[in-house]
Amino acid sequence: MSIPGDFIYWIVILLMMIGFYTLIARANLVKKLIGLGIFQNSIFLLFIAMGKVEGGTAPILVAGEGVTYSNPLPHVLILTAIVVGVATLALGLGLTIRIKEAFGTVEEDDIHQKDESF
Amino acid sequence: MESIIHLGLLGLLSVTAITIIRLRTLFAAVMLSSIYSLVSAALLVTLDAVDVALMEAAVGAGISTVLMLGTLSLVGRKEKRPVRQPLLPLFVVVVTGAVLVYGTLDMPGFGAPDNPVHRHVAPRYLQESGREIGIPNVVTSVLASYRGYDTLGETTVIFAAVVGVLLLLAGGSRHTEQNEVLGAEQSATFDDRVILRVGAKMLVPFILLFGLYVQFHADYGPGGGFQAAVIFAAGFILYALVFGLKVAQRVLPPAVVYLCAALGVLIFAGIGLTTMAEGTNFLDYHALLRDPQDAQVAGIMLVELGVLVTVFGAMITIFYVVAGRRRSRP
């Protein structure tokens, strides 16, 4: 295969930047949270990609010698990170709902305007 | 061959992500982000991370989609046309991306077995865990035994997030109308949708059974407390969505669910304290039983139970709070 293996890192960085762009350029708070989710997911992919071993298999031990396993450590870290991710997402959504109730909008610019006019 | 599959899946992810940015209908954006999660779960399988893939599919395509849709019904489904100039954010993003790509040039090549990341503690886990812990799934061994501290920390973080969500939303808003998001009105409208009701009734037991399988088969295959909890929660949320929040809360009262979220952390930390009382280190399971392998297996099972209870309690609590929220007047 002539494609360099590192392309996976580059596309993951592209995805990360798409999420980052959504986070800083969009004014809608729900959209920001979706962007944050894409950002987060790409970091998961980056970690897991680093743990991959060429010709390896999932780190579940099987009988026999000479089996190559991928690195289990990133899997453990990311597994728990996903659950913490959904917990922080829930907190973010909770804040969004409260902001909607207090300001009547979830667009950042409108919120800022109303905040100034108090 | 493998890199073609990677390239194809990454291509799908990129297209989905770019479409998500461009869409201003938030409902469609949320559905696409659910698809995004599912595709990334497929990519995780090809990268050998089967445990993580199971988690991503259950969380990304299941729970977070439901939470986002619940929020959308409260805050509105349309995004306003952006008024700002996108040039400055675009510049920041391009520069950051370029710096990161420059950073990868110094990274060791993808998949090489002699990468530094594979030469630290990972070989020890792979070579010794079969003898020390006695279960084939190395991810479970590391998660629940070698790195039990980390997992206790994560479980506590989830509990803290639940407390945060409850503090934010449990009070009820001042301006309320009599329509709950997924509550009474929906259970009335779904009464005549026979296919939906029968379908859900048939699916829910199997989803719960699969959750049990994932929980108790974690020693031998992909799975564990985190995944099982999320699958359980997804099954229960399906029930709540079809039959209404009121019926669901009669099955599982909110007070019980709140208790679950705290109880799991208590079980986990309690095992740690028990091992300390027996004279060994915190979360050193050897104190539990005489045979070292049996002790490890027992310890892992109990700890996974604690994780299951807390994460299930957390997911259902968050769902109850978001779904039970009344819409405020515009």
mmCIF file of N, CA and C in Angstrom, chain A residues 1 5-11 13 15 17-18 21-22 24-28 31 34 38 41 45 48-54 56-61 69-73 75-76 78-80 82-84 86-87 89-91 93-95 97-98 100-101 107-110, chain B residues 2-3 7 10 14 18 20-21 23 26 36 40 44 48-49 51-52 55-56 59 64 68 71 74-75 79-80 83-84 86 89-90 93 97 100 104 107 110-111 117-118 121-122 125 130 136 138-139 142-143 147 154 158 161 164-165 168-169 173 220 222 226-227 315 318 325:
data_model
loop_
_atom_site.group_PDB
_atom_site.id
_atom_site.type_symbol
_atom_site.label_atom_id
_atom_site.label_comp_id
_atom_site.label_asym_id
_atom_site.label_seq_id
_atom_site.Cartn_x
_atom_site.Cartn_y
_atom_site.Cartn_z
ATOM 1 N N MET A 1 0.857 -1.196 0.000
ATOM 2 C CA MET A 1 0.000 0.000 0.000
ATOM 3 C C MET A 1 0.886 1.236 0.000
ATOM 4 N N GLY A 5 0.735 5.660 6.235
ATOM 5 C CA GLY A 5 -0.190 5.364 7.322
ATOM 6 C C GLY A 5 -0.596 6.587 8.124
ATOM 7 N N ASP A 6 0.260 7.623 8.071
ATOM 8 C CA ASP A 6 -0.015 8.799 8.900
ATOM 9 C C ASP A 6 -1.233 9.586 8.436
ATOM 10 N N PHE A 7 -1.783 9.238 7.248
ATOM 11 C CA PHE A 7 -2.947 9.988 6.770
ATOM 12 C C PHE A 7 -4.068 9.942 7.801
ATOM 13 N N ILE A 8 -4.120 8.857 8.584
ATOM 14 C CA ILE A 8 -5.199 8.730 9.570
ATOM 15 C C ILE A 8 -5.107 9.861 10.593
ATOM 16 N N TYR A 9 -3.874 10.208 11.012
ATOM 17 C CA TYR A 9 -3.713 11.318 11.959
ATOM 18 C C TYR A 9 -4.179 12.618 11.328
ATOM 19 N N TRP A 10 -3.831 12.801 10.034
ATOM 20 C CA TRP A 10 -4.154 14.087 9.398
ATOM 21 C C TRP A 10 -5.658 14.251 9.243
ATOM 22 N N ILE A 11 -6.351 13.184 8.847
ATOM 23 C CA ILE A 11 -7.800 13.332 8.702
ATOM 24 C C ILE A 11 -8.442 13.549 10.071
ATOM 25 N N ILE A 13 -7.081 15.112 12.504
ATOM 26 C CA ILE A 13 -6.853 16.531 12.828
ATOM 27 C C ILE A 13 -7.844 17.409 12.062
ATOM 28 N N LEU A 15 -10.895 16.559 11.223
ATOM 29 C CA LEU A 15 -12.171 16.441 11.944
ATOM 30 C C LEU A 15 -12.147 17.289 13.209
ATOM 31 N N MET A 17 -10.492 19.966 13.724
ATOM 32 C CA MET A 17 -10.592 21.382 13.387
ATOM 33 C C MET A 17 -12.021 21.746 12.959
ATOM 34 N N ILE A 18 -12.731 20.791 12.314
ATOM 35 C CA ILE A 18 -14.137 21.051 11.965
ATOM 36 C C ILE A 18 -14.938 21.282 13.246
ATOM 37 N N TYR A 21 -13.931 24.632 14.762
ATOM 38 C CA TYR A 21 -14.528 25.755 14.023
ATOM 39 C C TYR A 21 -15.980 25.954 14.442
ATOM 40 N N THR A 22 -16.741 24.845 14.509
ATOM 41 C CA THR A 22 -18.141 24.947 14.923
ATOM 42 C C THR A 22 -18.231 25.580 16.304
ATOM 43 N N ILE A 24 -16.161 27.714 17.804
ATOM 44 C CA ILE A 24 -15.844 29.147 17.957
ATOM 45 C C ILE A 24 -16.597 30.025 16.976
ATOM 46 N N ALA A 25 -17.048 29.486 15.829
ATOM 47 C CA ALA A 25 -17.639 30.366 14.822
ATOM 48 C C ALA A 25 -19.151 30.423 14.914
ATOM 49 N N ARG A 26 -19.796 29.404 15.480
ATOM 50 C CA ARG A 26 -21.250 29.391 15.493
ATOM 51 C C ARG A 26 -21.781 29.988 16.786
ATOM 52 N N ALA A 27 -22.918 30.669 16.688
ATOM 53 C CA ALA A 27 -23.443 31.377 17.848
ATOM 54 C C ALA A 27 -24.463 30.553 18.623
ATOM 55 N N ASN A 28 -25.056 29.550 17.967
ATOM 56 C CA ASN A 28 -26.097 28.753 18.633
ATOM 57 C C ASN A 28 -25.471 27.782 19.626
ATOM 58 N N LYS A 31 -25.576 24.054 18.722
ATOM 59 C CA LYS A 31 -24.619 23.779 17.653
ATOM 60 C C LYS A 31 -23.209 23.718 18.204
ATOM 61 N N ILE A 34 -22.707 20.368 19.687
ATOM 62 C CA ILE A 34 -22.471 19.340 18.659
ATOM 63 C C ILE A 34 -21.025 19.427 18.175
ATOM 64 N N ILE A 38 -17.941 16.616 18.190
ATOM 65 C CA ILE A 38 -17.080 16.186 17.080
ATOM 66 C C ILE A 38 -15.607 16.321 17.482
ATOM 67 N N ASN A 41 -14.795 13.512 19.871
ATOM 68 C CA ASN A 41 -14.738 12.232 19.185
ATOM 69 C C ASN A 41 -13.431 12.084 18.413
ATOM 70 N N LEU A 45 -10.473 9.213 18.582
ATOM 71 C CA LEU A 45 -9.910 8.492 17.431
ATOM 72 C C LEU A 45 -8.394 8.605 17.410
ATOM 73 N N ILE A 48 -6.943 6.234 20.018
ATOM 74 C CA ILE A 48 -7.089 4.829 19.647
ATOM 75 C C ILE A 48 -6.160 4.493 18.485
ATOM 76 N N ALA A 49 -6.015 5.462 17.535
ATOM 77 C CA ALA A 49 -5.135 5.218 16.391
ATOM 78 C C ALA A 49 -3.699 4.994 16.861
ATOM 79 N N MET A 50 -3.286 5.725 17.914
ATOM 80 C CA MET A 50 -1.922 5.537 18.430
ATOM 81 C C MET A 50 -1.745 4.154 19.037
ATOM 82 N N GLY A 51 -2.841 3.572 19.551
ATOM 83 C CA GLY A 51 -2.727 2.265 20.198
ATOM 84 C C GLY A 51 -2.736 1.106 19.227
ATOM 85 N N LYS A 52 -3.044 1.387 17.950
ATOM 86 C CA LYS A 52 -3.137 0.314 16.947
ATOM 87 C C LYS A 52 -1.742 -0.237 16.621
ATOM 88 N N VAL A 53 -1.630 -1.553 16.568
ATOM 89 C CA VAL A 53 -0.392 -2.193 16.131
ATOM 90 C C VAL A 53 -0.676 -2.878 14.799
ATOM 91 N N GLU A 54 0.220 -2.656 13.841
ATOM 92 C CA GLU A 54 0.073 -3.270 12.510
ATOM 93 C C GLU A 54 -0.075 -4.790 12.653
ATOM 94 N N GLY A 56 -2.160 -6.351 14.335
ATOM 95 C CA GLY A 56 -2.611 -6.745 15.662
ATOM 96 C C GLY A 56 -4.091 -7.075 15.673
ATOM 97 N N THR A 57 -4.547 -7.576 16.831
ATOM 98 C CA THR A 57 -5.968 -7.855 16.992
ATOM 99 C C THR A 57 -6.436 -7.246 18.309
ATOM 100 N N ALA A 58 -7.750 -7.323 18.575
ATOM 101 C CA ALA A 58 -8.288 -6.730 19.797
ATOM 102 C C ALA A 58 -7.636 -7.364 21.024
ATOM 103 N N PRO A 59 -7.359 -6.567 22.071
ATOM 104 C CA PRO A 59 -6.621 -7.089 23.232
ATOM 105 C C PRO A 59 -7.462 -7.995 24.121
ATOM 106 N N ILE A 60 -7.936 -9.084 23.541
ATOM 107 C CA ILE A 60 -8.613 -10.113 24.327
ATOM 108 C C ILE A 60 -7.800 -11.382 24.129
ATOM 109 N N LEU A 61 -7.197 -11.873 25.203
ATOM 110 C CA LEU A 61 -6.202 -12.943 25.082
ATOM 111 C C LEU A 61 -6.816 -14.213 24.519
ATOM 112 N N TYR A 69 -1.245 -8.223 19.814
ATOM 113 C CA TYR A 69 -2.423 -7.502 20.294
ATOM 114 C C TYR A 69 -2.181 -6.018 20.166
ATOM 115 N N SER A 70 -3.251 -5.256 19.947
ATOM 116 C CA SER A 70 -3.120 -3.803 19.998
ATOM 117 C C SER A 70 -3.029 -3.368 21.460
ATOM 118 N N ASN A 71 -2.583 -2.129 21.632
ATOM 119 C CA ASN A 71 -2.317 -1.620 22.977
ATOM 120 C C ASN A 71 -3.630 -1.388 23.740
ATOM 121 N N PRO A 72 -3.838 -2.055 24.883
ATOM 122 C CA PRO A 72 -5.113 -1.902 25.591
ATOM 123 C C PRO A 72 -5.235 -0.594 26.376
ATOM 124 N N LEU A 73 -4.109 0.067 26.632
ATOM 125 C CA LEU A 73 -4.144 1.216 27.539
ATOM 126 C C LEU A 73 -4.980 2.384 26.999
ATOM 127 N N HIS A 75 -7.423 2.219 25.055
ATOM 128 C CA HIS A 75 -8.824 1.796 25.065
ATOM 129 C C HIS A 75 -9.455 2.082 26.417
ATOM 130 N N VAL A 76 -8.706 1.763 27.482
ATOM 131 C CA VAL A 76 -9.241 1.983 28.829
ATOM 132 C C VAL A 76 -9.471 3.467 29.067
ATOM 133 N N ILE A 78 -9.971 5.893 26.911
ATOM 134 C CA ILE A 78 -11.017 6.486 26.096
ATOM 135 C C ILE A 78 -12.397 5.974 26.502
ATOM 136 N N LEU A 79 -12.447 4.708 26.931
ATOM 137 C CA LEU A 79 -13.711 4.132 27.390
ATOM 138 C C LEU A 79 -14.341 5.000 28.471
ATOM 139 N N THR A 80 -13.537 5.329 29.474
ATOM 140 C CA THR A 80 -14.073 6.148 30.560
ATOM 141 C C THR A 80 -14.293 7.583 30.082
ATOM 142 N N ILE A 82 -15.421 8.547 27.253
ATOM 143 C CA ILE A 82 -16.700 8.667 26.544
ATOM 144 C C ILE A 82 -17.835 8.889 27.542
ATOM 145 N N VAL A 83 -17.811 8.155 28.656
ATOM 146 C CA VAL A 83 -18.886 8.313 29.634
ATOM 147 C C VAL A 83 -18.822 9.693 30.271
ATOM 148 N N VAL A 84 -17.591 10.130 30.592
ATOM 149 C CA VAL A 84 -17.458 11.467 31.147
ATOM 150 C C VAL A 84 -17.907 12.493 30.114
ATOM 151 N N VAL A 86 -20.330 12.156 27.881
ATOM 152 C CA VAL A 86 -21.793 12.296 27.850
ATOM 153 C C VAL A 86 -22.282 12.995 29.114
ATOM 154 N N ALA A 87 -21.575 12.818 30.231
ATOM 155 C CA ALA A 87 -21.962 13.519 31.463
ATOM 156 C C ALA A 87 -21.759 15.017 31.310
ATOM 157 N N LEU A 89 -21.700 16.606 28.454
ATOM 158 C CA LEU A 89 -22.698 17.048 27.464
ATOM 159 C C LEU A 89 -24.023 17.343 28.162
ATOM 160 N N ALA A 90 -24.414 16.438 29.084
ATOM 161 C CA ALA A 90 -25.679 16.633 29.796
ATOM 162 C C ALA A 90 -25.643 17.921 30.597
ATOM 163 N N LEU A 91 -24.493 18.198 31.223
ATOM 164 C CA LEU A 91 -24.352 19.432 31.994
ATOM 165 C C LEU A 91 -24.472 20.647 31.070
ATOM 166 N N LEU A 93 -26.046 20.775 28.186
ATOM 167 C CA LEU A 93 -27.441 20.905 27.742
ATOM 168 C C LEU A 93 -28.290 21.506 28.859
ATOM 169 N N GLY A 94 -28.010 21.102 30.100
ATOM 170 C CA GLY A 94 -28.727 21.677 31.238
ATOM 171 C C GLY A 94 -28.531 23.180 31.312
ATOM 172 N N LEU A 95 -27.280 23.621 31.137
ATOM 173 C CA LEU A 95 -26.998 25.059 31.145
ATOM 174 C C LEU A 95 -27.725 25.758 30.002
ATOM 175 N N ILE A 97 -30.528 24.887 28.599
ATOM 176 C CA ILE A 97 -31.960 25.005 28.915
ATOM 177 C C ILE A 97 -32.193 26.163 29.881
ATOM 178 N N ARG A 98 -31.328 26.300 30.874
ATOM 179 C CA ARG A 98 -31.478 27.405 31.826
ATOM 180 C C ARG A 98 -31.276 28.758 31.160
ATOM 181 N N LYS A 100 -31.882 29.444 28.039
ATOM 182 C CA LYS A 100 -33.099 29.697 27.249
ATOM 183 C C LYS A 100 -34.200 30.255 28.153
ATOM 184 N N GLU A 101 -34.327 29.701 29.348
ATOM 185 C CA GLU A 101 -35.393 30.157 30.245
ATOM 186 C C GLU A 101 -35.129 31.569 30.767
ATOM 187 N N GLU A 107 -29.014 31.963 21.144
ATOM 188 C CA GLU A 107 -28.015 32.531 20.227
ATOM 189 C C GLU A 107 -27.102 33.454 21.027
ATOM 190 N N GLU A 108 -25.800 33.205 20.923
ATOM 191 C CA GLU A 108 -24.839 33.891 21.768
ATOM 192 C C GLU A 108 -24.918 35.414 21.656
ATOM 193 N N ASP A 109 -25.068 35.913 20.412
ATOM 194 C CA ASP A 109 -25.074 37.370 20.212
ATOM 195 C C ASP A 109 -26.270 38.015 20.900
ATOM 196 N N ASP A 110 -27.462 37.356 20.763
ATOM 197 C CA ASP A 110 -28.661 37.890 21.404
ATOM 198 C C ASP A 110 -28.517 37.872 22.917
ATOM 199 N N GLU B 2 -6.578 -2.684 4.681
ATOM 200 C CA GLU B 2 -7.073 -2.056 5.899
ATOM 201 C C GLU B 2 -7.074 -0.537 5.774
ATOM 202 N N SER B 3 -6.014 -0.009 5.124
ATOM 203 C CA SER B 3 -5.954 1.454 5.050
ATOM 204 C C SER B 3 -7.027 2.002 4.115
ATOM 205 N N LEU B 7 -9.570 4.792 5.230
ATOM 206 C CA LEU B 7 -9.755 5.987 4.420
ATOM 207 C C LEU B 7 -11.234 6.197 4.112
ATOM 208 N N LEU B 10 -13.071 7.319 7.301
ATOM 209 C CA LEU B 10 -12.693 8.693 7.650
ATOM 210 C C LEU B 10 -13.306 9.678 6.661
ATOM 211 N N SER B 14 -15.715 12.793 7.572
ATOM 212 C CA SER B 14 -15.469 14.185 7.170
ATOM 213 C C SER B 14 -16.697 14.775 6.503
ATOM 214 N N ILE B 18 -18.774 18.000 7.920
ATOM 215 C CA ILE B 18 -18.938 19.250 7.169
ATOM 216 C C ILE B 18 -20.423 19.546 6.961
ATOM 217 N N ILE B 20 -22.792 18.704 8.973
ATOM 218 C CA ILE B 20 -23.327 19.157 10.265
ATOM 219 C C ILE B 20 -23.094 20.658 10.433
ATOM 220 N N ILE B 21 -21.905 21.142 10.067
ATOM 221 C CA ILE B 21 -21.639 22.580 10.205
ATOM 222 C C ILE B 21 -22.589 23.384 9.328
ATOM 223 N N LEU B 23 -25.565 22.693 8.060
ATOM 224 C CA LEU B 23 -27.001 22.624 8.321
ATOM 225 C C LEU B 23 -27.405 23.651 9.371
ATOM 226 N N LEU B 26 -31.423 22.277 13.335
ATOM 227 C CA LEU B 26 -30.684 21.583 14.387
ATOM 228 C C LEU B 26 -31.124 20.129 14.524
ATOM 229 N N TYR B 36 -22.765 10.100 12.751
ATOM 230 C CA TYR B 36 -21.322 10.313 12.898
ATOM 231 C C TYR B 36 -20.752 9.368 13.954
ATOM 232 N N SER B 40 -18.063 6.367 13.450
ATOM 233 C CA SER B 40 -16.805 6.359 14.182
ATOM 234 C C SER B 40 -16.697 5.083 15.018
ATOM 235 N N LEU B 44 -13.609 2.510 15.003
ATOM 236 C CA LEU B 44 -12.951 2.024 16.216
ATOM 237 C C LEU B 44 -12.801 0.505 16.175
ATOM 238 N N ASP B 48 -9.227 -2.026 16.287
ATOM 239 C CA ASP B 48 -9.119 -3.049 17.343
ATOM 240 C C ASP B 48 -9.677 -2.623 18.688
ATOM 241 N N ALA B 49 -10.341 -1.464 18.764
ATOM 242 C CA ALA B 49 -10.852 -1.010 20.058
ATOM 243 C C ALA B 49 -12.316 -1.432 20.193
ATOM 244 N N ASP B 51 -14.103 -2.657 22.733
ATOM 245 C CA ASP B 51 -14.810 -2.157 23.924
ATOM 246 C C ASP B 51 -15.256 -0.717 23.712
ATOM 247 N N VAL B 52 -14.336 0.091 23.171
ATOM 248 C CA VAL B 52 -14.630 1.503 22.967
ATOM 249 C C VAL B 52 -15.729 1.666 21.923
ATOM 250 N N MET B 55 -19.094 1.138 23.369
ATOM 251 C CA MET B 55 -19.440 2.313 24.175
ATOM 252 C C MET B 55 -19.895 3.466 23.297
ATOM 253 N N GLU B 56 -19.113 3.741 22.256
ATOM 254 C CA GLU B 56 -19.407 4.883 21.384
ATOM 255 C C GLU B 56 -20.764 4.700 20.708
ATOM 256 N N VAL B 59 -23.489 5.179 23.461
ATOM 257 C CA VAL B 59 -23.594 6.550 23.981
ATOM 258 C C VAL B 59 -23.918 7.538 22.875
ATOM 259 N N SER B 64 -26.832 10.255 23.900
ATOM 260 C CA SER B 64 -26.665 11.702 23.700
ATOM 261 C C SER B 64 -27.634 12.228 22.656
ATOM 262 N N MET B 68 -30.054 15.350 23.372
ATOM 263 C CA MET B 68 -30.038 16.534 22.501
ATOM 264 C C MET B 68 -31.435 16.820 21.960
ATOM 265 N N THR B 71 -33.496 18.406 24.554
ATOM 266 C CA THR B 71 -33.135 19.819 24.716
ATOM 267 C C THR B 71 -33.710 20.663 23.584
ATOM 268 N N LEU B 74 -37.048 21.965 23.876
ATOM 269 C CA LEU B 74 -37.177 23.064 24.834
ATOM 270 C C LEU B 74 -36.618 24.380 24.303
ATOM 271 N N VAL B 75 -35.578 24.320 23.483
ATOM 272 C CA VAL B 75 -34.899 25.568 23.111
ATOM 273 C C VAL B 75 -35.110 25.947 21.647
ATOM 274 N N GLU B 79 -31.463 27.210 13.860
ATOM 275 C CA GLU B 79 -30.329 28.066 14.176
ATOM 276 C C GLU B 79 -30.466 29.335 13.349
ATOM 277 N N LYS B 80 -30.168 30.495 13.966
ATOM 278 C CA LYS B 80 -30.273 31.744 13.201
ATOM 279 C C LYS B 80 -29.149 31.836 12.184
ATOM 280 N N VAL B 83 -24.384 35.958 11.805
ATOM 281 C CA VAL B 83 -24.169 37.354 11.441
ATOM 282 C C VAL B 83 -22.681 37.694 11.421
ATOM 283 N N ARG B 84 -21.886 36.860 12.094
ATOM 284 C CA ARG B 84 -20.468 37.226 12.196
ATOM 285 C C ARG B 84 -19.699 36.856 10.942
ATOM 286 N N PRO B 86 -16.869 34.860 9.287
ATOM 287 C CA PRO B 86 -16.201 33.625 9.710
ATOM 288 C C PRO B 86 -14.693 33.668 9.500
ATOM 289 N N PRO B 89 -12.287 33.097 12.907
ATOM 290 C CA PRO B 89 -12.286 31.701 13.357
ATOM 291 C C PRO B 89 -11.614 30.768 12.354
ATOM 292 N N LEU B 90 -11.862 31.024 11.047
ATOM 293 C CA LEU B 90 -11.267 30.182 10.012
ATOM 294 C C LEU B 90 -9.747 30.248 10.081
ATOM 295 N N VAL B 93 -8.478 28.356 13.080
ATOM 296 C CA VAL B 93 -8.586 26.915 12.891
ATOM 297 C C VAL B 93 -7.508 26.400 11.944
ATOM 298 N N GLY B 97 -4.657 23.813 13.017
ATOM 299 C CA GLY B 97 -4.558 22.548 12.291
ATOM 300 C C GLY B 97 -3.176 22.357 11.705
ATOM 301 N N LEU B 100 -0.752 21.360 14.343
ATOM 302 C CA LEU B 100 -0.945 19.968 14.760
ATOM 303 C C LEU B 100 -0.382 18.998 13.720
ATOM 304 N N THR B 104 2.565 16.087 13.921
ATOM 305 C CA THR B 104 2.519 14.651 13.601
ATOM 306 C C THR B 104 3.743 14.210 12.810
ATOM 307 N N MET B 107 5.953 12.411 14.868
ATOM 308 C CA MET B 107 5.408 11.261 15.597
ATOM 309 C C MET B 107 5.889 9.971 14.979
ATOM 310 N N PHE B 110 2.390 5.297 12.021
ATOM 311 C CA PHE B 110 1.144 4.657 12.451
ATOM 312 C C PHE B 110 1.292 3.137 12.457
ATOM 313 N N GLY B 111 0.972 2.503 13.580
ATOM 314 C CA GLY B 111 0.899 1.043 13.637
ATOM 315 C C GLY B 111 2.209 0.314 13.843
ATOM 316 N N VAL B 117 4.743 4.220 22.686
ATOM 317 C CA VAL B 117 3.515 3.979 23.445
ATOM 318 C C VAL B 117 3.327 2.486 23.742
ATOM 319 N N HIS B 118 3.899 1.627 22.877
ATOM 320 C CA HIS B 118 3.723 0.193 23.086
ATOM 321 C C HIS B 118 4.819 -0.412 23.967
ATOM 322 N N VAL B 121 4.061 0.363 29.792
ATOM 323 C CA VAL B 121 3.426 -0.636 30.652
ATOM 324 C C VAL B 121 2.589 -1.649 29.871
ATOM 325 N N ALA B 122 2.251 -1.295 28.615
ATOM 326 C CA ALA B 122 1.331 -2.153 27.859
ATOM 327 C C ALA B 122 1.817 -3.602 27.733
ATOM 328 N N TYR B 125 0.943 -5.544 30.808
ATOM 329 C CA TYR B 125 -0.477 -5.877 30.887
ATOM 330 C C TYR B 125 -0.792 -7.072 29.995
ATOM 331 N N GLY B 130 -2.997 -12.278 32.019
ATOM 332 C CA GLY B 130 -3.620 -13.597 31.935
ATOM 333 C C GLY B 130 -3.329 -14.430 33.171
ATOM 334 N N PRO B 136 -9.428 -13.182 30.148
ATOM 335 C CA PRO B 136 -8.822 -12.881 28.841
ATOM 336 C C PRO B 136 -8.906 -11.419 28.413
ATOM 337 N N VAL B 138 -8.108 -7.986 28.350
ATOM 338 C CA VAL B 138 -7.104 -7.155 29.020
ATOM 339 C C VAL B 138 -7.679 -5.791 29.382
ATOM 340 N N VAL B 139 -8.582 -5.279 28.517
ATOM 341 C CA VAL B 139 -9.154 -3.958 28.795
ATOM 342 C C VAL B 139 -9.895 -3.979 30.134
ATOM 343 N N VAL B 142 -7.344 -4.067 33.024
ATOM 344 C CA VAL B 142 -6.696 -2.787 33.295
ATOM 345 C C VAL B 142 -7.706 -1.822 33.916
ATOM 346 N N LEU B 143 -8.912 -1.806 33.349
ATOM 347 C CA LEU B 143 -9.946 -0.860 33.798
ATOM 348 C C LEU B 143 -10.314 -1.080 35.259
ATOM 349 N N ARG B 147 -5.918 -0.318 37.036
ATOM 350 C CA ARG B 147 -6.174 1.120 37.132
ATOM 351 C C ARG B 147 -7.510 1.395 37.798
ATOM 352 N N GLU B 154 -13.377 8.334 37.601
ATOM 353 C CA GLU B 154 -14.328 8.614 36.511
ATOM 354 C C GLU B 154 -15.760 8.433 36.996
ATOM 355 N N ILE B 158 -18.845 11.220 37.046
ATOM 356 C CA ILE B 158 -20.199 11.067 36.507
ATOM 357 C C ILE B 158 -21.226 11.408 37.573
ATOM 358 N N ALA B 161 -21.411 15.065 37.851
ATOM 359 C CA ALA B 161 -22.156 15.672 36.746
ATOM 360 C C ALA B 161 -23.657 15.562 36.990
ATOM 361 N N GLY B 164 -24.665 18.115 39.343
ATOM 362 C CA GLY B 164 -24.710 19.397 38.645
ATOM 363 C C GLY B 164 -25.998 19.567 37.859
ATOM 364 N N VAL B 165 -26.371 18.523 37.090
ATOM 365 C CA VAL B 165 -27.596 18.611 36.278
ATOM 366 C C VAL B 165 -28.811 18.783 37.180
ATOM 367 N N LEU B 168 -29.025 22.288 38.400
ATOM 368 C CA LEU B 168 -29.426 23.229 37.353
ATOM 369 C C LEU B 168 -30.912 23.122 37.040
ATOM 370 N N LEU B 169 -31.425 21.890 36.953
ATOM 371 C CA LEU B 169 -32.738 21.707 36.342
ATOM 372 C C LEU B 169 -33.816 21.157 37.264
ATOM 373 N N SER B 173 -38.995 25.418 36.387
ATOM 374 C CA SER B 173 -38.898 26.818 35.979
ATOM 375 C C SER B 173 -40.106 27.586 36.494
ATOM 376 N N TYR B 220 -14.657 -12.036 29.222
ATOM 377 C CA TYR B 220 -14.247 -12.848 28.068
ATOM 378 C C TYR B 220 -14.389 -12.127 26.743
ATOM 379 N N PRO B 222 -15.737 -8.121 24.643
ATOM 380 C CA PRO B 222 -15.895 -6.690 24.860
ATOM 381 C C PRO B 222 -17.116 -6.406 25.731
ATOM 382 N N PHE B 226 -19.607 0.026 32.218
ATOM 383 C CA PHE B 226 -19.962 1.260 31.526
ATOM 384 C C PHE B 226 -20.892 0.963 30.356
ATOM 385 N N GLN B 227 -20.471 -0.011 29.510
ATOM 386 C CA GLN B 227 -21.269 -0.311 28.320
ATOM 387 C C GLN B 227 -22.633 -0.865 28.715
ATOM 388 N N MET B 315 -27.513 8.112 33.863
ATOM 389 C CA MET B 315 -28.147 8.315 32.554
ATOM 390 C C MET B 315 -29.654 8.517 32.712
ATOM 391 N N ILE B 318 -30.495 11.954 34.321
ATOM 392 C CA ILE B 318 -30.371 13.060 33.371
ATOM 393 C C ILE B 318 -31.551 13.047 32.408
ATOM 394 N N ARG B 325 -38.797 18.356 31.984
ATOM 395 C CA ARG B 325 -38.766 19.810 32.034
ATOM 396 C C ARG B 325 -39.946 20.388 31.271
#
